[in-house]
PDB file of C-alpha atoms and ligand atoms in Angstrom:
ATOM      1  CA  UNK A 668     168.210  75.614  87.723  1.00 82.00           C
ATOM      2  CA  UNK A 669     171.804  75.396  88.717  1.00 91.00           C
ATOM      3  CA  UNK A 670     173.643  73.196  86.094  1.00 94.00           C
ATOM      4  CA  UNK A 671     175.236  70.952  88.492  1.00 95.00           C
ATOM      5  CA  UNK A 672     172.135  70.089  89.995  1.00 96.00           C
ATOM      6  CA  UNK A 673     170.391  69.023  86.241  1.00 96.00           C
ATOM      7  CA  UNK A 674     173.149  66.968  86.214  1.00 97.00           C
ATOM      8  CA  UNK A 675     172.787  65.349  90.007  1.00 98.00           C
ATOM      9  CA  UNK A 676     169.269  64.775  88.841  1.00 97.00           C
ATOM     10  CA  UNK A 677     170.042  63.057  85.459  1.00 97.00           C
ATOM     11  CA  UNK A 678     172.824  60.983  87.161  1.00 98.00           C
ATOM     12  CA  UNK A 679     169.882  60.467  90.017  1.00 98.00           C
ATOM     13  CA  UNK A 680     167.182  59.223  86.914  1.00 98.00           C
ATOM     14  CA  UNK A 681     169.644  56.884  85.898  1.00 98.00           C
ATOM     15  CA  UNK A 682     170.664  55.437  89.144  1.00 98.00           C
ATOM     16  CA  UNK A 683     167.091  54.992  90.799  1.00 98.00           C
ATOM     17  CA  UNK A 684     166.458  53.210  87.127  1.00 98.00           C
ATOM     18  CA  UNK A 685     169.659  50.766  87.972  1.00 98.00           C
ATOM     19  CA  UNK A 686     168.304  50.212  91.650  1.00 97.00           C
ATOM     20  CA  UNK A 687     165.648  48.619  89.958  1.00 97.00           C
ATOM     21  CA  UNK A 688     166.904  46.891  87.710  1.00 98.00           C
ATOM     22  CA  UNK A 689     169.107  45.464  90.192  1.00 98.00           C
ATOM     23  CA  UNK A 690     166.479  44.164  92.351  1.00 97.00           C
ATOM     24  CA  UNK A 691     164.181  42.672  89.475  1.00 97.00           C
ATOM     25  CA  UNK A 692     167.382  40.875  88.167  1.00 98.00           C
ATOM     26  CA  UNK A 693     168.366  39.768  91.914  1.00 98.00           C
ATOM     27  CA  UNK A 694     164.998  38.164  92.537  1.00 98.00           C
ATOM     28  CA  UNK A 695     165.068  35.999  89.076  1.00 98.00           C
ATOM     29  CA  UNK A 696     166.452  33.099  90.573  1.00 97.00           C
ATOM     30  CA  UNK A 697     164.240  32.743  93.111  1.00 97.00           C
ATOM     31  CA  UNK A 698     161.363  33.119  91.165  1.00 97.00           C
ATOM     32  CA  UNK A 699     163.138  30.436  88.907  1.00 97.00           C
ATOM     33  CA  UNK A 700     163.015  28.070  91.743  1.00 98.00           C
ATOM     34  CA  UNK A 701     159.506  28.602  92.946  1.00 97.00           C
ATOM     35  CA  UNK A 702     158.602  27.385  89.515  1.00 97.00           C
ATOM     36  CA  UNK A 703     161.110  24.712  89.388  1.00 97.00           C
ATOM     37  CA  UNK A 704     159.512  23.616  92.596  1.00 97.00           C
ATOM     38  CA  UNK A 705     156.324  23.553  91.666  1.00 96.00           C
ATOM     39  CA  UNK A 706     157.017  21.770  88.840  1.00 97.00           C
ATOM     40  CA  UNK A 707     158.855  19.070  90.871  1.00 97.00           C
ATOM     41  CA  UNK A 708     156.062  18.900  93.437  1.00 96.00           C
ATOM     42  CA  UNK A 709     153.357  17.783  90.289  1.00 95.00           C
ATOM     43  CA  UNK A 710     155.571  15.212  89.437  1.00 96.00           C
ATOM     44  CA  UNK A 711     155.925  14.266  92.358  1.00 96.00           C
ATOM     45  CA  UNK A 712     152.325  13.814  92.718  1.00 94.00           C
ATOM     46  CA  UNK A 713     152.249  11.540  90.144  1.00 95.00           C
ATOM     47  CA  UNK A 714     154.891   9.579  90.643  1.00 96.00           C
ATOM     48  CA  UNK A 715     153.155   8.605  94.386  1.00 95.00           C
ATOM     49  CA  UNK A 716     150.497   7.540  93.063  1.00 93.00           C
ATOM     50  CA  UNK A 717     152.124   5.168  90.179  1.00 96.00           C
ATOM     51  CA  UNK A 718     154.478   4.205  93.428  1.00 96.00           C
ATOM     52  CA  UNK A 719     151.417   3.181  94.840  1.00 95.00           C
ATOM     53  CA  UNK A 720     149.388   1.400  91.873  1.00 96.00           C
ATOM     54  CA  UNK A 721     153.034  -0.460  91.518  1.00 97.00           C
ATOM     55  CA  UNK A 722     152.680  -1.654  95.468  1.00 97.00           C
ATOM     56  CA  UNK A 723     149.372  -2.747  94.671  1.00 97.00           C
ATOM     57  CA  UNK A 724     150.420  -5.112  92.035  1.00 97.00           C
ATOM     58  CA  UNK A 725     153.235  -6.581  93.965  1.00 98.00           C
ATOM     59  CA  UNK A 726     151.029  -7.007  97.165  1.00 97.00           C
ATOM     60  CA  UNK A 727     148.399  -9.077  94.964  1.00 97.00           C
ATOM     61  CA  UNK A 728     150.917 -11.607  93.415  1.00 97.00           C
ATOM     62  CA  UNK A 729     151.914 -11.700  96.699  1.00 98.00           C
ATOM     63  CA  UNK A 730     148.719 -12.939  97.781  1.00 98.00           C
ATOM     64  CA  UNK A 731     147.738 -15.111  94.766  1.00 97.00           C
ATOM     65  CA  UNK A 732     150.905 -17.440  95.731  1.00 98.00           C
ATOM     66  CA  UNK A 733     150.158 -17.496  99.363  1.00 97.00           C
ATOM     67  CA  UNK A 734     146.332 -18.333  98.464  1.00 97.00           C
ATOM     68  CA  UNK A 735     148.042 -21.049  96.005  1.00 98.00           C
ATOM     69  CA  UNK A 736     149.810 -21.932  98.715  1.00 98.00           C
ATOM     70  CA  UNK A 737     147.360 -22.315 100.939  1.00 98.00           C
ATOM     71  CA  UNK A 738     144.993 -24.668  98.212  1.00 98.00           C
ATOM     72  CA  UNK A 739     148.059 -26.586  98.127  1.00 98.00           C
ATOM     73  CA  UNK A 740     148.366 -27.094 101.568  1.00 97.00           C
ATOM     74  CA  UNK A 741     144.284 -27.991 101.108  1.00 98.00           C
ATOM     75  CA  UNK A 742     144.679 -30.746  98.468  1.00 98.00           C
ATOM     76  CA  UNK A 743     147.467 -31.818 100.671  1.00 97.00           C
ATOM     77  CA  UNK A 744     145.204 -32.483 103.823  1.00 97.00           C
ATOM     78  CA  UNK A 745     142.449 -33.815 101.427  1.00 97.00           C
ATOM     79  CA  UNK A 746     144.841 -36.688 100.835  1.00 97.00           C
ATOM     80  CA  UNK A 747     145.855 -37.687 103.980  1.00 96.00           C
ATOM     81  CA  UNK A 748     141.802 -37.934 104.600  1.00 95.00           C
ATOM     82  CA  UNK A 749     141.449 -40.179 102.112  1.00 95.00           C
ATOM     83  CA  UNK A 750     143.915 -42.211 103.415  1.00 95.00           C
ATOM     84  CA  UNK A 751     143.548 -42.514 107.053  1.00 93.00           C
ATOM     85  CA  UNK A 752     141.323 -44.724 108.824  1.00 92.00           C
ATOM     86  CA  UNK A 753     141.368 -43.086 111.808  1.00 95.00           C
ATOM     87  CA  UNK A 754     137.833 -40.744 112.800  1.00 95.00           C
ATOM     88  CA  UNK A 755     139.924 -38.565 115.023  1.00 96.00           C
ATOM     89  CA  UNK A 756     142.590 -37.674 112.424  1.00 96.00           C
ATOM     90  CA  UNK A 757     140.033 -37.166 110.019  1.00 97.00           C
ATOM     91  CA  UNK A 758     138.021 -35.122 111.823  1.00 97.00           C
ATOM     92  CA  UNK A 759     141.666 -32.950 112.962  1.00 97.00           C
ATOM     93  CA  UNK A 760     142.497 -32.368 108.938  1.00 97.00           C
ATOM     94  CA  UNK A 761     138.409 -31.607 108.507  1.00 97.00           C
ATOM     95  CA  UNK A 762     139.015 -29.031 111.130  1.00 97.00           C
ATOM     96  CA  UNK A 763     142.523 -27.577 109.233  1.00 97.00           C
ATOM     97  CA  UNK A 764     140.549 -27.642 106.514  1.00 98.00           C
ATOM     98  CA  UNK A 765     138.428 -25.012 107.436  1.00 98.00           C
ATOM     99  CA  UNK A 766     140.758 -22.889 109.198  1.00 98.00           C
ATOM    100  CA  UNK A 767     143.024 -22.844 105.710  1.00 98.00           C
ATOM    101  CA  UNK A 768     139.711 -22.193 103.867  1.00 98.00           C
ATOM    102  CA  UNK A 769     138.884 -19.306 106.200  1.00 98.00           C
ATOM    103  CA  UNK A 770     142.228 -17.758 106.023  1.00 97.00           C
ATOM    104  CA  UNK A 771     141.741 -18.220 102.039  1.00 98.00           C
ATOM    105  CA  UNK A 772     138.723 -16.200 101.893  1.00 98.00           C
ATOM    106  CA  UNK A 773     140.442 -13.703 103.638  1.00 98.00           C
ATOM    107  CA  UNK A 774     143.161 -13.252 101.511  1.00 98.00           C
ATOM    108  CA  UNK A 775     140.540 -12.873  98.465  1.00 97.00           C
ATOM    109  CA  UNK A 776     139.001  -9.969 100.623  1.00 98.00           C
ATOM    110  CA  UNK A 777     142.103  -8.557 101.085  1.00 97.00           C
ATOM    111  CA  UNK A 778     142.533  -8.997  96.892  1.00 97.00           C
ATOM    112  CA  UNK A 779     139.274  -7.458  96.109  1.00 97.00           C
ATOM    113  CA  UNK A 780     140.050  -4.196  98.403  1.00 97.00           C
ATOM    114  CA  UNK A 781     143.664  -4.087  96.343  1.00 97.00           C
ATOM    115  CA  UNK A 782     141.805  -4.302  93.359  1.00 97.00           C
ATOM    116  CA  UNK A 783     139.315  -1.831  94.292  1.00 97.00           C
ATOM    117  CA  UNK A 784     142.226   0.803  95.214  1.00 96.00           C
ATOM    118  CA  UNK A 785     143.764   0.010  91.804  1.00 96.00           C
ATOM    119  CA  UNK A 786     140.816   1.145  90.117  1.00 96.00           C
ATOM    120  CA  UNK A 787     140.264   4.394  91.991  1.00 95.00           C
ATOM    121  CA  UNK A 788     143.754   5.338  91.543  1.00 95.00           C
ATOM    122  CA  UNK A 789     143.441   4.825  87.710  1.00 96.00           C
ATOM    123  CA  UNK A 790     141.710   8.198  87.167  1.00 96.00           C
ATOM    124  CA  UNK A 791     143.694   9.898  89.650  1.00 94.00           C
ATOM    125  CA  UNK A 792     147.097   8.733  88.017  1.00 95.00           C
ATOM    126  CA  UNK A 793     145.426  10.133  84.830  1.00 96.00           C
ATOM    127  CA  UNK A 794     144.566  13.424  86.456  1.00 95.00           C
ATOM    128  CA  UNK A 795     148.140  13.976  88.023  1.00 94.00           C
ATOM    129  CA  UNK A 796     149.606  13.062  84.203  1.00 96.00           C
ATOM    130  CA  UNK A 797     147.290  15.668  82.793  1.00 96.00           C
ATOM    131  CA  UNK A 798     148.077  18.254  86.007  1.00 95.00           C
ATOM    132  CA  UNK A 799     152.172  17.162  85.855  1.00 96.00           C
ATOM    133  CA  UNK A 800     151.895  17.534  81.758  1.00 97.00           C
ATOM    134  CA  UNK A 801     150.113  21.093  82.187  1.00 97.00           C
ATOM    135  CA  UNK A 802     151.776  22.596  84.875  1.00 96.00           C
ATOM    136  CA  UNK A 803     155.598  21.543  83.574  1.00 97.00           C
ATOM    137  CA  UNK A 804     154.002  23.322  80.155  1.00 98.00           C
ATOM    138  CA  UNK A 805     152.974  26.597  81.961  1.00 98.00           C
ATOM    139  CA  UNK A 806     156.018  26.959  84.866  1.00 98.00           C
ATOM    140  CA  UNK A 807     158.570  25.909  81.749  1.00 98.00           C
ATOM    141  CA  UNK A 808     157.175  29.133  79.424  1.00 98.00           C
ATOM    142  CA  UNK A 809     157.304  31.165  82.750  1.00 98.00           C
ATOM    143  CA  UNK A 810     161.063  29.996  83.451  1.00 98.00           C
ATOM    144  CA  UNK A 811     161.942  30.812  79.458  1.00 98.00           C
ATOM    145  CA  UNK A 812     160.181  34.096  80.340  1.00 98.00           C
ATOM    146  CA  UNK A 813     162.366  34.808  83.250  1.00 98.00           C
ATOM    147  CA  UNK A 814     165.482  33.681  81.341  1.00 98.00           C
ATOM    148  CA  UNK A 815     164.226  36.455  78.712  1.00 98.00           C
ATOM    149  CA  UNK A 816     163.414  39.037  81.831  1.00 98.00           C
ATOM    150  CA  UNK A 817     167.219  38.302  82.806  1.00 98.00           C
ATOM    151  CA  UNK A 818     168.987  39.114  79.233  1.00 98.00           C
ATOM    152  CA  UNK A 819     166.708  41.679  79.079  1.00 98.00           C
ATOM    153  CA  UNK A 820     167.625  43.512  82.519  1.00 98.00           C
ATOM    154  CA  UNK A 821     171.222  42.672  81.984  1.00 98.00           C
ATOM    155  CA  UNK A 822     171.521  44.606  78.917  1.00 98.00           C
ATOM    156  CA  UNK A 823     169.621  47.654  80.487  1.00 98.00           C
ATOM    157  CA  UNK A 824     171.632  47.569  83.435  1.00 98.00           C
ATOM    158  CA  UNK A 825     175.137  47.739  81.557  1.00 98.00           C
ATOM    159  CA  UNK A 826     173.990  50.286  79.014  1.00 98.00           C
ATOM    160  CA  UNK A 827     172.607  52.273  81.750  1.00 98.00           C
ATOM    161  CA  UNK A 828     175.719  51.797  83.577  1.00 98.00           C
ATOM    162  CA  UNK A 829     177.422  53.454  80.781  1.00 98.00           C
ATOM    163  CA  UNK A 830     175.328  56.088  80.546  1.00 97.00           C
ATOM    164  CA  UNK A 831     175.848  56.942  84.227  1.00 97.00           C
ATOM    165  CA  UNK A 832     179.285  57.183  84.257  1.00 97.00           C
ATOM    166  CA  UNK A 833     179.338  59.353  81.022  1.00 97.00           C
ATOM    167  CA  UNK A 834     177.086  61.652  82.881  1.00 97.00           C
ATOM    168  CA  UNK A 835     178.870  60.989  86.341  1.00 97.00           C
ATOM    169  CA  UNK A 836     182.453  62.063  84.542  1.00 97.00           C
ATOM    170  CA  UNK A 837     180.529  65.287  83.657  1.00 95.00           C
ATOM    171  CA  UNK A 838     180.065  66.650  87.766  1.00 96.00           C
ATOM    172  CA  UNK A 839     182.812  67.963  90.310  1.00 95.00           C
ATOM    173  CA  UNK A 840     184.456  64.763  92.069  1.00 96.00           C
ATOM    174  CA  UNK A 841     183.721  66.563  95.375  1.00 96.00           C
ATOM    175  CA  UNK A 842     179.771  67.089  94.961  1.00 97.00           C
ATOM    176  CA  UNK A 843     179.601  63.648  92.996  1.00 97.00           C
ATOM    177  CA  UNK A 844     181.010  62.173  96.418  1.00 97.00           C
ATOM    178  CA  UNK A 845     178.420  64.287  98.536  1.00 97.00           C
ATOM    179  CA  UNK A 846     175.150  62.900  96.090  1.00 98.00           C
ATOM    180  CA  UNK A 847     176.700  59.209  96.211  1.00 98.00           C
ATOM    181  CA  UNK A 848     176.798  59.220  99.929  1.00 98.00           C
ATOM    182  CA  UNK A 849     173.409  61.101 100.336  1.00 98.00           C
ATOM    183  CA  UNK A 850     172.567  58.170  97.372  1.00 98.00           C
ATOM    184  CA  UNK A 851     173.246  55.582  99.736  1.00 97.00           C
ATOM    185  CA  UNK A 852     172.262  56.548 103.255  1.00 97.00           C
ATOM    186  CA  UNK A 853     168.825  58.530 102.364  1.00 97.00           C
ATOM    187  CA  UNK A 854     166.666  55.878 100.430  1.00 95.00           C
ATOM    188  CA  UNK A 855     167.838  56.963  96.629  1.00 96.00           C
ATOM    189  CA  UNK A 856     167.099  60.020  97.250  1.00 97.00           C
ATOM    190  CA  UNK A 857     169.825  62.353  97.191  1.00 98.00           C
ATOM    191  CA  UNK A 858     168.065  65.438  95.436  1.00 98.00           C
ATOM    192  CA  UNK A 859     164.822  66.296  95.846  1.00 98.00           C
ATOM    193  CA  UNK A 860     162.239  69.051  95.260  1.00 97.00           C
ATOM    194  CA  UNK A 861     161.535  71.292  97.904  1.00 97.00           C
ATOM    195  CA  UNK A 862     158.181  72.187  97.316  1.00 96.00           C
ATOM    196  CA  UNK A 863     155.865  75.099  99.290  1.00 95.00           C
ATOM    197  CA  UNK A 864     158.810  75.292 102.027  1.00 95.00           C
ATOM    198  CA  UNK A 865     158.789  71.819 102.417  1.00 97.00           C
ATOM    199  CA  UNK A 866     161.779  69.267 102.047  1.00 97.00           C
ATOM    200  CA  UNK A 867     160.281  66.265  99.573  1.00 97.00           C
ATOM    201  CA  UNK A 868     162.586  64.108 101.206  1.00 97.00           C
ATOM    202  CA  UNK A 869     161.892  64.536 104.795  1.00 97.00           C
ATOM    203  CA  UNK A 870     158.765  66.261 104.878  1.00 97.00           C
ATOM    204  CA  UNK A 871     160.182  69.006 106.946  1.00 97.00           C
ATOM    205  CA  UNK A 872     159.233  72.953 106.481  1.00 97.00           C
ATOM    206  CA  UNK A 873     162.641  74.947 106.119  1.00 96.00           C
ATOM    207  CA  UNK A 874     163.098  77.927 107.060  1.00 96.00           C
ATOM    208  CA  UNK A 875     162.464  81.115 104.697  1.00 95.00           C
ATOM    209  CA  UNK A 876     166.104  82.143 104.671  1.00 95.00           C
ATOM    210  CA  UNK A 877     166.826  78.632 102.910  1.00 96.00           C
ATOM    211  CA  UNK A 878     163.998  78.641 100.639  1.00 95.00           C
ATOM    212  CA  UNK A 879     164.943  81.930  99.298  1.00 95.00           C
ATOM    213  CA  UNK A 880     168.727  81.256  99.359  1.00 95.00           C
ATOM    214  CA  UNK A 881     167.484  78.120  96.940  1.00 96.00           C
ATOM    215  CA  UNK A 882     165.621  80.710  95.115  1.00 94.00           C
ATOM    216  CA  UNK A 883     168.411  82.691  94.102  1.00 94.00           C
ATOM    217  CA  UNK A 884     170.697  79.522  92.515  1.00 93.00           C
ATOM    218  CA  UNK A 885     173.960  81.011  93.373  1.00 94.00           C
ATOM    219  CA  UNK A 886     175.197  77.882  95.569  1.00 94.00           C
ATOM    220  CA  UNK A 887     174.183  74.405  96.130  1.00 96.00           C
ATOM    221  CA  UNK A 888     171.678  74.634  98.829  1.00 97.00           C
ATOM    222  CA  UNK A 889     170.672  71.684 101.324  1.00 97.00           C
ATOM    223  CA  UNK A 890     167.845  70.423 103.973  1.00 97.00           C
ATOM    224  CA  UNK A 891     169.296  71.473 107.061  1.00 96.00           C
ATOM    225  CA  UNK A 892     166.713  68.536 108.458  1.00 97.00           C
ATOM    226  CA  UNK A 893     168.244  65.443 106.084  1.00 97.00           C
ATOM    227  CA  UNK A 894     170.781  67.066 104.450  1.00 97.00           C
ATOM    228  CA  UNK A 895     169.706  66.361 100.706  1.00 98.00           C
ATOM    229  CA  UNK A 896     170.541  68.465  98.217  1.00 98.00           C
ATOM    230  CA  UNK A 897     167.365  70.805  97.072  1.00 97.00           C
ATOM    231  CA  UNK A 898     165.983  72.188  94.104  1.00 97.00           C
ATOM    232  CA  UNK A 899     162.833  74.383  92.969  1.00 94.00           C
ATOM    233  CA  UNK A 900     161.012  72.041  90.987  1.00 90.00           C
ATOM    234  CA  UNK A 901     160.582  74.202  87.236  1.00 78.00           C
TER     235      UNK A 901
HETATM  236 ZN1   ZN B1918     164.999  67.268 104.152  1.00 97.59          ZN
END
């Protein structure tokens, strides 16, 4: 094989190598923030439904005074009784009476249904701890992971970096130009193997002339489909 094109393919190793590197290290952060997300959404979850226990509570001192209230308002009525003489005024607080007792015994319906949602959300405020506490233990290790993924990558990339420009310093400026280009525009894939006639990059035959002018490794020879720069593979 022509020396040059060792060296293309070396320099090619390295940078399809960097490519991805690049892209695992690009889509870190976003991985990063799926977790952090999810982690955010399981707390969350708990924190509605301690939001809503806490509602609860307020709602039912807000309904013990207003019952108080209300047997105030009772005793209240129960005194004027006592002291009128008058049926028809009796008979009027007898009749408020009722309608305060009534509205009373609603209000301790309304108390039993609180209390009755407070005690079904007890287990699932314990279930969204346990879920919060478990999930922020697993997405934390995978974001330290990550974090790991990342030094890891970095180092790889800049010693890999080195390594291509060491090789890179090591190839004609004119036909380093020509593989960076083809690099670029042909899907990391500047050099490729032709293999029985056929062009591993674009899948086209070429023509005998070219495969035998490859053959005899006197010049750099290239797909006259794509233009990438061939070799016989050994
Ligand atoms: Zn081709």
């Amino acid at each position: 094989m022509i020396e040059a094109i060792e060296k293309l393919l070396a320099i090619q190793d390295k940078d399809q190598r960097l490519r991805t590197y690049r892209l695992e290290l690009a889509a870190i952060p976003t991985e990063k923030t799926t977790k952090e997300r999810l982690i955010a959404e399981a707390a969350s979850r708990l924190e509605n439904a301690r939001t809503r226990a806490k509602e609860i509570e307020v709602q039912k001192k807000s309904l013990e005074v207003e019952a108080a209230s209300k047997r105030d308002q009772i005793a209240r009525y129960k005194t004027q009784q006592m002291q009128t003489r008058k049926n028809e005024e009796f008979s009027a607080l007898s009749h408020e009476i009722d309608t305060v007792e009534k509205s009373i015994t609603q209000i301790e319906d309304r108390e039993i249904e609180l209390m009755e949602e407070a005690e079904s959300l007890k287990p699932q405020i314990a279930s969204a701890e346990q879920t919060y506490a478990a999930d922020k233990a697993k997405y934390e290790a995978q974001i330290s992971t990550l974090g790991e993924k990342e030094t890891n990558l970095k180092a790889r990339i800049s010693e890999m970096e080195e390594a291509r420009l060491k090789a890179a310093s090591e190839v004609d400026e004119d036909l380093l130009d020509r593989y960076d280009r083809l690099f670029q525009t042909k899907n990391a894939a500047a050099v490729v193997a032709l293999e029985h006639e056929v062009c591993t990059g674009c899948h086209m035959k070429v023509t005998t002339q070219t495969s035998v002018e490859l053959r005899a490794e006197k010049s750099i020879i290239s797909c006259p489909q794509c233009g990438r720069i061939l070799f016989t593979p050994a």
